[in-house]
Tab-separated table of C-alpha atoms in Angstrom:
chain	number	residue	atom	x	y	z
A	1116	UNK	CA	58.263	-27.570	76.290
A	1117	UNK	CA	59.919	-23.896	76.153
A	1118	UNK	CA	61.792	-25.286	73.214
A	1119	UNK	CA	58.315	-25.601	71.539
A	1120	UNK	CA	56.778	-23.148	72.737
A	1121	UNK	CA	59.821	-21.077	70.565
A	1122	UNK	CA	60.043	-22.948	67.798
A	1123	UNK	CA	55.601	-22.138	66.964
A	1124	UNK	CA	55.816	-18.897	68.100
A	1125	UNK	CA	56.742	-17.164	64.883
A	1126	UNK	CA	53.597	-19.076	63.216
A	1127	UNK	CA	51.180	-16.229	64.567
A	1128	UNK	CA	53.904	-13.323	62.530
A	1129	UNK	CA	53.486	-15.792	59.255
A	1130	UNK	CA	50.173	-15.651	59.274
A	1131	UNK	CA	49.679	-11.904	59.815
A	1132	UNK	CA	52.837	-11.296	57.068
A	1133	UNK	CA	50.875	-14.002	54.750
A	1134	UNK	CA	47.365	-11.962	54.911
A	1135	UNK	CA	49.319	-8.707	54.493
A	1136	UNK	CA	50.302	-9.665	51.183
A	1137	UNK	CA	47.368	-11.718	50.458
A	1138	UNK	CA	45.100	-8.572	51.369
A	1139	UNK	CA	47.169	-5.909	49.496
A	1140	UNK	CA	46.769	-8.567	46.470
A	1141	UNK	CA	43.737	-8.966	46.442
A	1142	UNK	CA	42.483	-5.559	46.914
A	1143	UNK	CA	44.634	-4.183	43.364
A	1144	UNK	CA	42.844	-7.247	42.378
A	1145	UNK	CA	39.780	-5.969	42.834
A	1146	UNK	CA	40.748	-2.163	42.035
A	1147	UNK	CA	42.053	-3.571	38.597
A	1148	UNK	CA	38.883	-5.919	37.872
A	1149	UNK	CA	36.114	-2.927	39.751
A	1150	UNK	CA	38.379	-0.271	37.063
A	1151	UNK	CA	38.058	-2.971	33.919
A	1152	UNK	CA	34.418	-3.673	34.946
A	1153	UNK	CA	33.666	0.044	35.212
A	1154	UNK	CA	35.630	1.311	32.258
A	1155	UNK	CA	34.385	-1.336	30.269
A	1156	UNK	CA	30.712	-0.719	31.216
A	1157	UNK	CA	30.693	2.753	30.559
A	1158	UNK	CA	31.770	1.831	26.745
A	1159	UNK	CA	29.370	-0.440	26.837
A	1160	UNK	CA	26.803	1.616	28.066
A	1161	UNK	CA	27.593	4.515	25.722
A	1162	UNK	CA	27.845	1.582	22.973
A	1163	UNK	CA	24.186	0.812	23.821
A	1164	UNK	CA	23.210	4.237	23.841
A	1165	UNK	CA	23.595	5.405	20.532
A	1166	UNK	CA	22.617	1.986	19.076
A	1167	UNK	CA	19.020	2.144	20.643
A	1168	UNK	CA	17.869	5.427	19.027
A	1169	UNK	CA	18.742	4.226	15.520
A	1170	UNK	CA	17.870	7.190	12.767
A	1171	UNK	CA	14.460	5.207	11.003
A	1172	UNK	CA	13.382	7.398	7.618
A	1173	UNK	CA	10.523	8.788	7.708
A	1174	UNK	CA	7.938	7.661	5.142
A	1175	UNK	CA	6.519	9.693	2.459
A	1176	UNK	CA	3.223	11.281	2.955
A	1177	UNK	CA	-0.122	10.389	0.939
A	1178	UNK	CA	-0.035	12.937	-1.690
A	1179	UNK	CA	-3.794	13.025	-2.070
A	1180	UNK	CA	-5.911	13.025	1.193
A	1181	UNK	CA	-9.640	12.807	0.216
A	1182	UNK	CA	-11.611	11.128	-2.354
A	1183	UNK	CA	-14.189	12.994	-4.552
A	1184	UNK	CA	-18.063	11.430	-4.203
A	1185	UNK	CA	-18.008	8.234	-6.560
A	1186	UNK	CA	-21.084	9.403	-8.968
A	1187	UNK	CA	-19.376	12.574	-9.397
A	1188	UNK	CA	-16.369	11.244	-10.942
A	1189	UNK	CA	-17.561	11.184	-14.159
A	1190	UNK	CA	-18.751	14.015	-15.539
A	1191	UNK	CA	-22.572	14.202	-16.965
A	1192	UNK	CA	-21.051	14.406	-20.873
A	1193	UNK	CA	-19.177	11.567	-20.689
A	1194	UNK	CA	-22.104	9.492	-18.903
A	1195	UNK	CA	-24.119	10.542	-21.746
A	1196	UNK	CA	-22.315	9.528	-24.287
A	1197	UNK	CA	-20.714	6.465	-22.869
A	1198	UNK	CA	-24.479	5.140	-21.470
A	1199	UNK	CA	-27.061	6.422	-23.555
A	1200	UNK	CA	-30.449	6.750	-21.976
A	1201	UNK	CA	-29.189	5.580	-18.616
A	1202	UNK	CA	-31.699	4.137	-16.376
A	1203	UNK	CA	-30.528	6.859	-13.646
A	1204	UNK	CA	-27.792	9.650	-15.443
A	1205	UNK	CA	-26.668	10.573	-11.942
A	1206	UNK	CA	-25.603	7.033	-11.245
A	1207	UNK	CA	-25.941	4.350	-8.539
A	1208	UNK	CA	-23.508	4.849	-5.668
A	1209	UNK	CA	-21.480	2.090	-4.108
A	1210	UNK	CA	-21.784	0.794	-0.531
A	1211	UNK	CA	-18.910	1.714	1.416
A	1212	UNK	CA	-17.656	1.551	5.090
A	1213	UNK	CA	-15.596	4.970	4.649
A	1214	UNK	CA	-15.857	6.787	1.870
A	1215	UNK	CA	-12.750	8.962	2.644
A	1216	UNK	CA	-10.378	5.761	1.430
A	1217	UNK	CA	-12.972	3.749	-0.930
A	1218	UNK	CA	-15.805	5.006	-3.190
A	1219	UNK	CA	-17.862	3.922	-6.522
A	1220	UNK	CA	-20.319	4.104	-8.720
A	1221	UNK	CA	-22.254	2.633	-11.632
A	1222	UNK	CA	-24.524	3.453	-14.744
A	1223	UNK	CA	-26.496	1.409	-16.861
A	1224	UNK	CA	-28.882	1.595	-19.767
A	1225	UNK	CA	-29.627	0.311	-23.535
A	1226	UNK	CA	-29.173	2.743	-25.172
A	1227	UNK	CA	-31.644	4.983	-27.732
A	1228	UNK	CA	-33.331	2.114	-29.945
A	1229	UNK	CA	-32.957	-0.365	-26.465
A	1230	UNK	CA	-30.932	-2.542	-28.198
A	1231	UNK	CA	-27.416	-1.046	-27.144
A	1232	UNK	CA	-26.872	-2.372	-23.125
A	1233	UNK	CA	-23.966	-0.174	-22.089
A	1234	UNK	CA	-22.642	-0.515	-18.502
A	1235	UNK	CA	-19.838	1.727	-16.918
A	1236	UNK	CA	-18.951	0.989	-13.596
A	1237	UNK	CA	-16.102	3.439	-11.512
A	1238	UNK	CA	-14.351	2.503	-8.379
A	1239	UNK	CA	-11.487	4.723	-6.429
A	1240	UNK	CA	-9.239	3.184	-3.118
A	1241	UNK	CA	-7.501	5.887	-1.609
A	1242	UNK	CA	-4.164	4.576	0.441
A	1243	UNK	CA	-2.319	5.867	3.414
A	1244	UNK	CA	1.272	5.777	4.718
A	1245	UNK	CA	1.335	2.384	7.621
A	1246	UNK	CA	4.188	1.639	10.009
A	1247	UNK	CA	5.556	-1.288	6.610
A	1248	UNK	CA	4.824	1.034	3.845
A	1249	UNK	CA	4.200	4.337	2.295
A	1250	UNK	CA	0.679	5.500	0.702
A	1251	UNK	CA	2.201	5.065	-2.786
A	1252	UNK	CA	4.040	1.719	-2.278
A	1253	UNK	CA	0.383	0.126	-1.334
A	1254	UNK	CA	-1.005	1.503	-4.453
A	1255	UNK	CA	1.407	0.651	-6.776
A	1256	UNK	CA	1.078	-2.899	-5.433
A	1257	UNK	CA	-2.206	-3.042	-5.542
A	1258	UNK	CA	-2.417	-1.892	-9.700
A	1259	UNK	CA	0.609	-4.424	-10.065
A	1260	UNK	CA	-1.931	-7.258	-8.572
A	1261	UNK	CA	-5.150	-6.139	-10.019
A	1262	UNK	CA	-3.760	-5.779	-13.714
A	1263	UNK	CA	-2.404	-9.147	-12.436
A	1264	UNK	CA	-5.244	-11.308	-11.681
A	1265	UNK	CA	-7.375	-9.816	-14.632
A	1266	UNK	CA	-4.856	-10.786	-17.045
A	1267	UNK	CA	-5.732	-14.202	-15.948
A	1268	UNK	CA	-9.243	-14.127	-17.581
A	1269	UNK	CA	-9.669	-16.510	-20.787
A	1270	UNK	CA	-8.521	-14.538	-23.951
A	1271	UNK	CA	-7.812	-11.395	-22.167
A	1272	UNK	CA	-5.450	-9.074	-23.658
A	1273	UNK	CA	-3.450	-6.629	-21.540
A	1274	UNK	CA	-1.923	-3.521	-22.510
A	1275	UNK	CA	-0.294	0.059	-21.120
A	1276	UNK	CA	-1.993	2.956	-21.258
A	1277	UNK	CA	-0.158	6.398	-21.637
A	1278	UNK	CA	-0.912	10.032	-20.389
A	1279	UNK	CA	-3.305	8.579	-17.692
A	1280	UNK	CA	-2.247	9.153	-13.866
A	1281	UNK	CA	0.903	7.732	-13.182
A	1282	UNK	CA	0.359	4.340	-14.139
A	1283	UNK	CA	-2.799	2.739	-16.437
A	1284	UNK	CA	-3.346	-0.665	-18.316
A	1285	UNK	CA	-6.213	-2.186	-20.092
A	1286	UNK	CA	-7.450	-5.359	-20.408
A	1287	UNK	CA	-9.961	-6.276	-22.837
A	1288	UNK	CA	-12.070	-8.744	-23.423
A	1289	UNK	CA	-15.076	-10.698	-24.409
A	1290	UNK	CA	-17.504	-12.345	-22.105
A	1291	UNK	CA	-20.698	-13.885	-22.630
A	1292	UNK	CA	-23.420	-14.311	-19.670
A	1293	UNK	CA	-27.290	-15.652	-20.722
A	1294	UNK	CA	-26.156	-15.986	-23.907
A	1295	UNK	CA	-25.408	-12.790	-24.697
A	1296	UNK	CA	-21.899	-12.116	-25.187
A	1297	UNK	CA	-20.239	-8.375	-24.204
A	1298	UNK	CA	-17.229	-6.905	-25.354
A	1299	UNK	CA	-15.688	-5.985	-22.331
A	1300	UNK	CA	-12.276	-3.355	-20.918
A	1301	UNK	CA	-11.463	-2.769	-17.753
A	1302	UNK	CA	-8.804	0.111	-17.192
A	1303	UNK	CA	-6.552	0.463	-14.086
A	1304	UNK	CA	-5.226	3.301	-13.257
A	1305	UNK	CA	-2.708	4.645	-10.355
A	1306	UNK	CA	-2.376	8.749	-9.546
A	1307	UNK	CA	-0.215	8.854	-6.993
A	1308	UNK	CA	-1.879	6.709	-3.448
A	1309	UNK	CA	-5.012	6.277	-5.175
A	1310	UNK	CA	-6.015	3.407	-7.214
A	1311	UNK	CA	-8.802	3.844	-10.210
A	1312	UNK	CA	-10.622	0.807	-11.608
A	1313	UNK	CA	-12.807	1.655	-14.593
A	1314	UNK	CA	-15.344	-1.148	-15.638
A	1315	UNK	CA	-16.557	-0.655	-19.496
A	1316	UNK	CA	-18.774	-3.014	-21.181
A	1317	UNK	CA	-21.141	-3.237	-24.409
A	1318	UNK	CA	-23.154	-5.516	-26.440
A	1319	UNK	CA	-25.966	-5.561	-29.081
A	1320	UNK	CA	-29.452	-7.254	-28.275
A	1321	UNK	CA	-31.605	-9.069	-29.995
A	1322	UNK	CA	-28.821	-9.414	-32.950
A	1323	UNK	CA	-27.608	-5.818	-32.843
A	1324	UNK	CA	-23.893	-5.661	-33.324
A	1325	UNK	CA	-21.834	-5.115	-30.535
A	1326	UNK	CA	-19.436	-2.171	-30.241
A	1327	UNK	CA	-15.835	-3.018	-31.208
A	1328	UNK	CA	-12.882	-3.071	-28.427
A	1329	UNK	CA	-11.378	-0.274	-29.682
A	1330	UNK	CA	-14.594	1.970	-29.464
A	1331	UNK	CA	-15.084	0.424	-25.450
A	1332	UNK	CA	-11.713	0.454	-25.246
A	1333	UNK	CA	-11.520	4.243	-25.540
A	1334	UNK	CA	-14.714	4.790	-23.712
A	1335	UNK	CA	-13.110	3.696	-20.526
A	1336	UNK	CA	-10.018	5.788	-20.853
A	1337	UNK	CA	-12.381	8.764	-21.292
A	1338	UNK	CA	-14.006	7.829	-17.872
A	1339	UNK	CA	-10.528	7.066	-16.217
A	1340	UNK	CA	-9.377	10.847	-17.132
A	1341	UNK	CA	-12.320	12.373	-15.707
A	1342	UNK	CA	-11.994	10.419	-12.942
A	1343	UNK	CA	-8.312	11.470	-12.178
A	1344	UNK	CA	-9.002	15.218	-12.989
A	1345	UNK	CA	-11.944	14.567	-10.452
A	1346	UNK	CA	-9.641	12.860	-7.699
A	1347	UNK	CA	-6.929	16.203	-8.579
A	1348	UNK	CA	-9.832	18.221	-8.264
A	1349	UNK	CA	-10.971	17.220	-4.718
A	1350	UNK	CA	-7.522	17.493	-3.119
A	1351	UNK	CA	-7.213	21.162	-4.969
């Protein structure tokens, strides 16, 4: 038995030798993983940093902030000789919800003899700068889609329009409603974040001749640049 006794006695000394290496191991273990885990967090943590506050451009702001009153975009000379004898010579505002981003108005009348129906309509959408897109970038998209979808109309013909705002087209055509048939132009025009839509039409009654495109035609550009100077005008 005291043979035994001798031969397990140095098990106890194993065991304490065995956990004083295994402890020592395991503790640069964990100093080397705690110093990879800490070193590598702080990159990453720095990495994360600058990549949350990215630098966003800012967008452009709207270069004209008002809207001048939609019957007092055209001016009285022009009304008078565009719509002779008009049934009201100030004209007929639009409805609108806010008339700081969307106004219009309208004049109609036939004319001296009352055989000459003349009707000029005028509408102005003022954009601003949104979180997707700048005041201009709506406005140009919005002349790009209007000029668009009239272009659509049966034997419509669309064409540019120079020295008018900073983009203008016409369309002209001819349209024909209780059988009397119009010639007819619509002008679009862009200054800057506001779009301009001007609304010309003409036709003879009661067999008069009606006025030729090119005569309506340059009756709405006249109305477009009053309506431009007007919209310069109210952001002066």
């Amino acid at each position: 038995m005291e043979r035994r006794r001798r031969r397990t006695a140095p098990r106890p000394a194993a065991l304490l030798l065995a956990c004083a290496v295994a402890v020592p191991a395991m503790l640069l273990a964990g100093c080397s993983s705690g110093g990879g885990s800490g070193s590598g967090g702080s990159d990453a943590s720095k990495g994360t940093t600058g990549s949350a506050t990215p630098t966003t451009p800012a967008l452009a702001p709207a270069k004209y902030a008002s809207l001048p009153g939609g019957c007092a975009t055209v001016g009285a000379t022009t009304v008078t000789a565009l719509v002779p004898k008009a049934k009201h010579p100030g004209g007929t505002p639009a409805l609108t919800d806010d008339a700081s981003t969307r106004a219009g108005c309208s004049w109609t009348g036939n004319g001296s003899d009352g055989f000459q129906y003349r009707w000029l309509s005028v509408t102005v959408q003022r954009f601003t700068s949104s979180a997707t897109a700048s005041a201009e970038q709506q406005a140009k998209d919005r002349f790009t889609d209007q000029v668009a979808l009239l272009g659509k109309a049966p034997g419509a013909a669309t064409s540019a329009v120079a020295h008018l705002g900073d983009q203008a087209s016409s369309v002209t055509e001819r349209a024909t409603v209780a059988k009397v048939t119009s010639q007819n132009d619509t002008l679009v025009a862009r200054a800057a974040n506001v779009v301009v839509i001007v609304e010309y039409n003409g036709a003879g009654l009661e067999g008069k001749k009606n006025p030729t495109a090119t005569v309506v035609r340059a009756g709405a550009e006249r109305a477009a640049k009053d309506v431009v100077t007007a919209i310069v005008g109210a952001n002066s």
